[in-house]
CSV table of C-alpha atoms in Angstrom, one decimal:
chain,number,residue,atom,x,y,z
U,4,ASP,CA,-12.2,-5.3,7.2
U,5,SER,CA,-8.9,-3.9,8.3
U,6,GLY,CA,-10.4,-1.6,10.9
U,7,VAL,CA,-9.1,1.6,9.2
U,8,THR,CA,-11.9,3.8,8.0
U,9,GLN,CA,-11.9,6.6,5.4
U,10,THR,CA,-14.6,9.2,4.4
U,11,PRO,CA,-16.0,9.9,2.1
U,12,LYS,CA,-15.9,6.9,-0.4
U,13,HIS,CA,-16.3,9.2,-3.4
U,14,LEU,CA,-15.8,12.9,-4.0
U,15,ILE,CA,-16.4,14.6,-7.2
U,16,THR,CA,-15.4,18.3,-7.5
U,17,ALA,CA,-14.1,20.8,-10.0
U,18,THR,CA,-10.7,22.2,-10.8
U,19,GLY,CA,-9.4,24.9,-8.4
U,20,GLN,CA,-11.4,23.6,-5.6
U,21,ARG,CA,-10.3,22.3,-2.0
U,22,VAL,CA,-11.3,19.0,-0.3
U,23,THR,CA,-10.6,17.2,2.9
U,24,LEU,CA,-10.3,13.6,3.2
U,25,ARG,CA,-10.6,11.9,6.6
U,26,CYS,CA,-9.1,8.8,8.1
U,27,SER,CA,-9.7,6.9,11.4
U,28,PRO,CA,-6.8,4.5,12.2
U,29,ARG,CA,-7.3,1.1,13.9
U,30,SER,CA,-7.9,1.2,17.5
U,31,GLY,CA,-4.4,1.6,19.1
U,32,ASP,CA,-2.5,2.4,16.1
U,33,LEU,CA,-0.3,5.6,16.5
U,34,SER,CA,0.9,6.0,13.0
U,35,VAL,CA,-1.1,7.2,9.9
U,36,TYR,CA,0.1,7.1,6.3
U,37,TRP,CA,-1.3,8.6,3.2
U,38,TYR,CA,-1.0,7.1,-0.2
U,39,GLN,CA,-2.1,8.1,-3.7
U,40,GLN,CA,-2.9,5.5,-6.4
U,41,SER,CA,-3.3,6.5,-9.9
U,42,LEU,CA,-3.3,4.4,-13.1
U,43,ASP,CA,0.2,5.8,-14.3
U,44,GLN,CA,1.9,6.1,-10.9
U,45,GLY,CA,0.9,3.2,-8.9
U,46,LEU,CA,0.8,3.4,-5.0
U,47,GLN,CA,2.8,6.5,-4.1
U,48,PHE,CA,3.5,7.4,-0.5
U,49,LEU,CA,2.6,10.9,0.4
U,50,ILE,CA,3.1,11.4,4.1
U,51,GLN,CA,3.3,9.9,7.6
U,52,TYR,CA,2.1,11.1,11.0
U,53,TYR,CA,3.0,9.5,14.3
U,54,ASN,CA,1.2,10.4,17.4
U,55,GLY,CA,0.4,13.9,16.1
U,56,GLU,CA,3.7,14.6,14.6
U,57,GLU,CA,4.9,14.5,11.1
U,58,ARG,CA,7.3,11.6,10.7
U,59,ALA,CA,8.0,11.2,7.1
U,60,LYS,CA,7.3,12.9,3.7
U,61,GLY,CA,7.1,11.5,0.3
U,62,ASN,CA,6.1,12.7,-3.1
U,63,ILE,CA,3.6,15.2,-1.5
U,64,LEU,CA,2.7,18.2,-3.5
U,65,GLU,CA,3.0,21.7,-1.6
U,66,ARG,CA,-0.9,22.0,-2.5
U,67,PHE,CA,-1.5,19.0,-0.3
U,68,SER,CA,-1.2,19.1,3.6
U,69,ALA,CA,-2.1,16.7,6.2
U,70,GLN,CA,-2.4,16.7,10.0
U,71,GLN,CA,-3.2,14.0,12.8
U,72,PHE,CA,-5.4,15.2,15.7
U,73,PRO,CA,-5.1,14.2,19.4
U,74,ASP,CA,-7.7,11.5,18.9
U,75,LEU,CA,-5.3,10.2,16.2
U,76,HIS,CA,-7.6,10.5,13.3
U,77,SER,CA,-6.0,12.3,10.3
U,78,GLU,CA,-7.1,14.5,7.4
U,79,LEU,CA,-5.5,15.1,4.0
U,80,ASN,CA,-6.3,18.4,2.6
U,81,LEU,CA,-6.0,18.9,-1.1
U,82,SER,CA,-6.3,22.5,-2.6
U,83,SER,CA,-6.2,24.2,-6.0
U,84,LEU,CA,-7.2,20.9,-7.5
U,85,GLU,CA,-6.0,19.9,-10.9
U,86,LEU,CA,-7.4,17.2,-13.3
U,87,GLY,CA,-4.3,15.1,-12.6
U,88,ASP,CA,-5.1,15.0,-8.9
U,89,SER,CA,-7.9,12.5,-9.7
U,90,ALA,CA,-6.9,9.2,-8.1
U,91,LEU,CA,-7.6,6.8,-5.3
U,92,TYR,CA,-6.3,8.1,-1.9
U,93,PHE,CA,-5.8,5.5,0.7
U,94,CYS,CA,-4.8,5.9,4.4
U,95,ALA,CA,-3.0,3.1,6.2
U,96,SER,CA,-2.2,2.8,9.9
U,97,SER,CA,0.3,0.9,12.0
U,98,VAL,CA,1.0,0.4,15.7
U,99,LEU,CA,4.3,2.3,15.8
U,100,GLY,CA,6.0,3.5,12.5
U,101,GLY,CA,9.1,4.1,14.4
U,102,VAL,CA,12.5,2.4,14.1
U,103,ILE,CA,11.1,-1.0,13.1
U,104,THR,CA,9.0,-1.0,10.1
U,105,ASP,CA,5.6,-2.5,11.3
U,106,THR,CA,2.7,-3.8,9.2
U,107,GLN,CA,0.5,-1.3,7.7
U,108,TYR,CA,-3.3,-1.8,7.3
U,109,PHE,CA,-4.9,0.0,4.6
U,110,GLY,CA,-8.4,1.6,4.6
U,111,PRO,CA,-10.9,1.3,1.6
U,112,GLY,CA,-9.9,4.5,0.1
U,113,THR,CA,-11.5,7.8,-1.2
U,114,ARG,CA,-11.9,8.0,-5.0
U,115,LEU,CA,-11.4,11.6,-5.9
U,116,THR,CA,-12.5,12.8,-9.4
U,117,VAL,CA,-11.5,16.3,-10.4
U,118,LEU,CA,-13.8,17.7,-13.4
C,13,GLY,CA,15.9,6.0,-2.8
C,14,GLU,CA,14.5,2.5,-3.0
C,15,ASN,CA,13.3,1.1,-6.4
C,16,VAL,CA,11.1,-1.9,-6.6
C,17,GLU,CA,10.5,-3.6,-10.0
C,18,GLN,CA,7.7,-6.3,-10.2
C,19,HIS,CA,7.1,-8.8,-12.8
C,20,PRO,CA,4.9,-9.9,-14.6
C,21,SER,CA,2.4,-7.2,-14.9
C,22,THR,CA,-0.3,-9.7,-15.8
C,23,LEU,CA,-0.5,-13.4,-15.1
C,24,SER,CA,-3.1,-15.9,-15.9
C,25,VAL,CA,-3.2,-19.4,-14.4
C,26,GLN,CA,-5.5,-22.3,-14.6
C,27,GLU,CA,-7.4,-23.0,-11.3
C,28,GLY,CA,-5.4,-25.5,-9.3
C,29,ASP,CA,-2.1,-24.5,-10.7
C,30,SER,CA,0.6,-22.3,-8.9
C,31,ALA,CA,1.4,-18.7,-9.5
C,32,VAL,CA,4.7,-16.9,-8.9
C,33,ILE,CA,5.2,-13.3,-8.9
C,34,LYS,CA,8.8,-11.8,-8.5
C,35,CYS,CA,10.1,-8.4,-7.2
C,36,THR,CA,13.5,-7.1,-7.1
C,37,TYR,CA,14.7,-4.1,-4.9
C,38,SER,CA,17.6,-1.9,-5.2
C,39,ASP,CA,18.4,-0.7,-1.5
C,40,SER,CA,20.5,-3.3,0.3
C,41,ALA,CA,19.4,-1.7,3.5
C,42,SER,CA,15.8,-2.8,2.9
C,43,ASN,CA,14.7,-5.3,5.5
C,44,TYR,CA,10.9,-5.6,5.4
C,45,PHE,CA,9.1,-7.0,2.5
C,46,PRO,CA,5.3,-7.3,2.6
C,47,TRP,CA,2.7,-8.5,-0.2
C,48,TYR,CA,-0.7,-7.0,-0.6
C,49,LYS,CA,-3.6,-8.2,-2.5
C,50,GLN,CA,-6.1,-5.6,-4.0
C,51,GLU,CA,-9.6,-6.5,-5.1
C,52,LEU,CA,-11.6,-4.1,-7.3
C,53,GLY,CA,-12.9,-1.2,-5.4
C,54,LYS,CA,-11.1,-2.2,-2.1
C,55,GLY,CA,-8.0,-1.1,-0.4
C,56,PRO,CA,-4.8,-3.2,-0.3
C,57,GLN,CA,-4.8,-6.1,2.0
C,58,LEU,CA,-1.7,-7.5,3.7
C,59,ILE,CA,-1.4,-11.3,2.8
C,60,ILE,CA,2.1,-12.1,4.0
C,61,ASP,CA,5.2,-10.3,4.8
C,62,ILE,CA,8.9,-11.3,5.5
C,63,ARG,CA,11.8,-9.7,7.3
C,64,SER,CA,15.4,-9.8,6.1
C,65,ASN,CA,16.4,-12.3,8.8
C,66,VAL,CA,14.2,-14.9,7.3
C,67,GLY,CA,14.6,-16.6,4.0
C,68,GLU,CA,11.2,-18.2,3.6
C,69,LYS,CA,7.7,-17.8,5.2
C,70,LYS,CA,4.8,-19.8,4.6
C,71,ASP,CA,0.9,-19.3,5.4
C,72,GLN,CA,-1.3,-22.2,3.9
C,73,ARG,CA,-1.3,-21.8,0.2
C,74,ILE,CA,0.9,-18.7,0.2
C,75,ALA,CA,4.5,-18.5,0.6
C,76,VAL,CA,7.3,-15.8,0.2
C,77,THR,CA,10.9,-16.3,-0.4
C,78,LEU,CA,13.8,-13.7,0.0
C,79,ASN,CA,17.2,-13.7,-1.5
C,80,LYS,CA,19.1,-10.8,0.0
C,81,THR,CA,22.2,-11.3,-1.9
C,82,ALA,CA,20.4,-11.0,-5.3
C,83,LYS,CA,17.9,-8.5,-3.8
C,84,HIS,CA,14.8,-10.4,-5.0
C,85,PHE,CA,11.8,-11.8,-3.4
C,86,SER,CA,9.0,-13.8,-4.7
C,87,LEU,CA,5.3,-14.6,-3.8
C,88,HIS,CA,4.1,-18.2,-4.6
C,89,ILE,CA,0.5,-19.2,-4.6
C,90,THR,CA,-0.3,-22.8,-4.7
C,91,GLU,CA,-3.6,-24.6,-5.6
C,92,THR,CA,-5.0,-21.3,-7.0
C,93,GLN,CA,-8.5,-20.6,-6.6
C,94,PRO,CA,-11.0,-18.1,-8.3
C,95,GLU,CA,-10.9,-15.9,-5.4
C,96,ASP,CA,-7.2,-15.5,-5.7
C,97,SER,CA,-8.1,-13.2,-8.8
C,98,ALA,CA,-6.8,-9.8,-7.8
C,99,VAL,CA,-4.0,-7.2,-8.2
C,100,TYR,CA,-0.9,-8.2,-6.1
C,101,PHE,CA,1.7,-5.6,-5.1
C,102,CYS,CA,5.1,-6.2,-3.5
C,103,ALA,CA,6.7,-3.5,-1.3
C,104,ALA,CA,10.1,-2.8,0.3
C,105,SER,CA,11.3,-0.6,3.1
C,106,GLY,CA,14.3,0.0,5.3
C,107,ALA,CA,14.1,0.3,9.2
C,108,GLY,CA,11.3,2.9,9.9
C,109,GLU,CA,11.4,4.0,6.3
C,110,LYS,CA,8.4,4.5,4.1
C,111,LEU,CA,7.1,1.5,1.8
C,112,THR,CA,8.1,1.7,-1.8
C,113,PHE,CA,5.7,-0.5,-3.9
C,114,GLY,CA,6.1,-2.3,-7.1
C,115,THR,CA,3.8,-1.6,-10.1
C,116,GLY,CA,1.5,-4.5,-9.4
C,117,THR,CA,0.6,-7.9,-11.0
C,118,ARG,CA,-3.0,-8.6,-12.3
C,119,LEU,CA,-3.5,-12.3,-11.6
C,120,THR,CA,-6.4,-14.0,-13.1
C,121,ILE,CA,-7.5,-17.5,-12.2
C,122,ILE,CA,-9.0,-19.3,-15.2
C,123,PRO,CA,-11.7,-21.7,-14.0
């Protein structure tokens, strides 16, 4: 158990809908990262938040957004869902996420199925 | 940006034998190289990592080697056991940069 929690475990929804995925980092970790894992794209970095502020952006679609709250938990919002958004979404956390790349610990993931 | 290639994509070894997975990276500024193990239905779990000021690191049956000149790094698992069966991912990043992952290696340990 990495100490990172994600809810829900599974999510089934329809095209065009909007969903919110939630992540709680390990105690003491300030950075939260979101990744998408699909069969054809592997593990793709989406976005990073550090202590409430957006720190880095990867291949995140405009239909997707995220935020990190004062208690450091984070939410990933996916809207106007398409079939191709079906994937595993992982959250990871690290102590810093600043100048030095520190170890990222992954949560168990949320499996999103768009029908 | 960084590009990480990982080989082989699948690997089967007899229990007790060694397994080696290799990765190459493109960005010479990358200085952090973690390896993750992912079991079915679970998130990636860090098993070992190495920074560019070190050439080799070992943790019991697992070792990682780094060749900065050639820009490649490898994972070595000795005395493999059935519980080593999983998908393994390498990754690379520069200082404070995002992790770029390889495409994964499905390792199967044959009893």
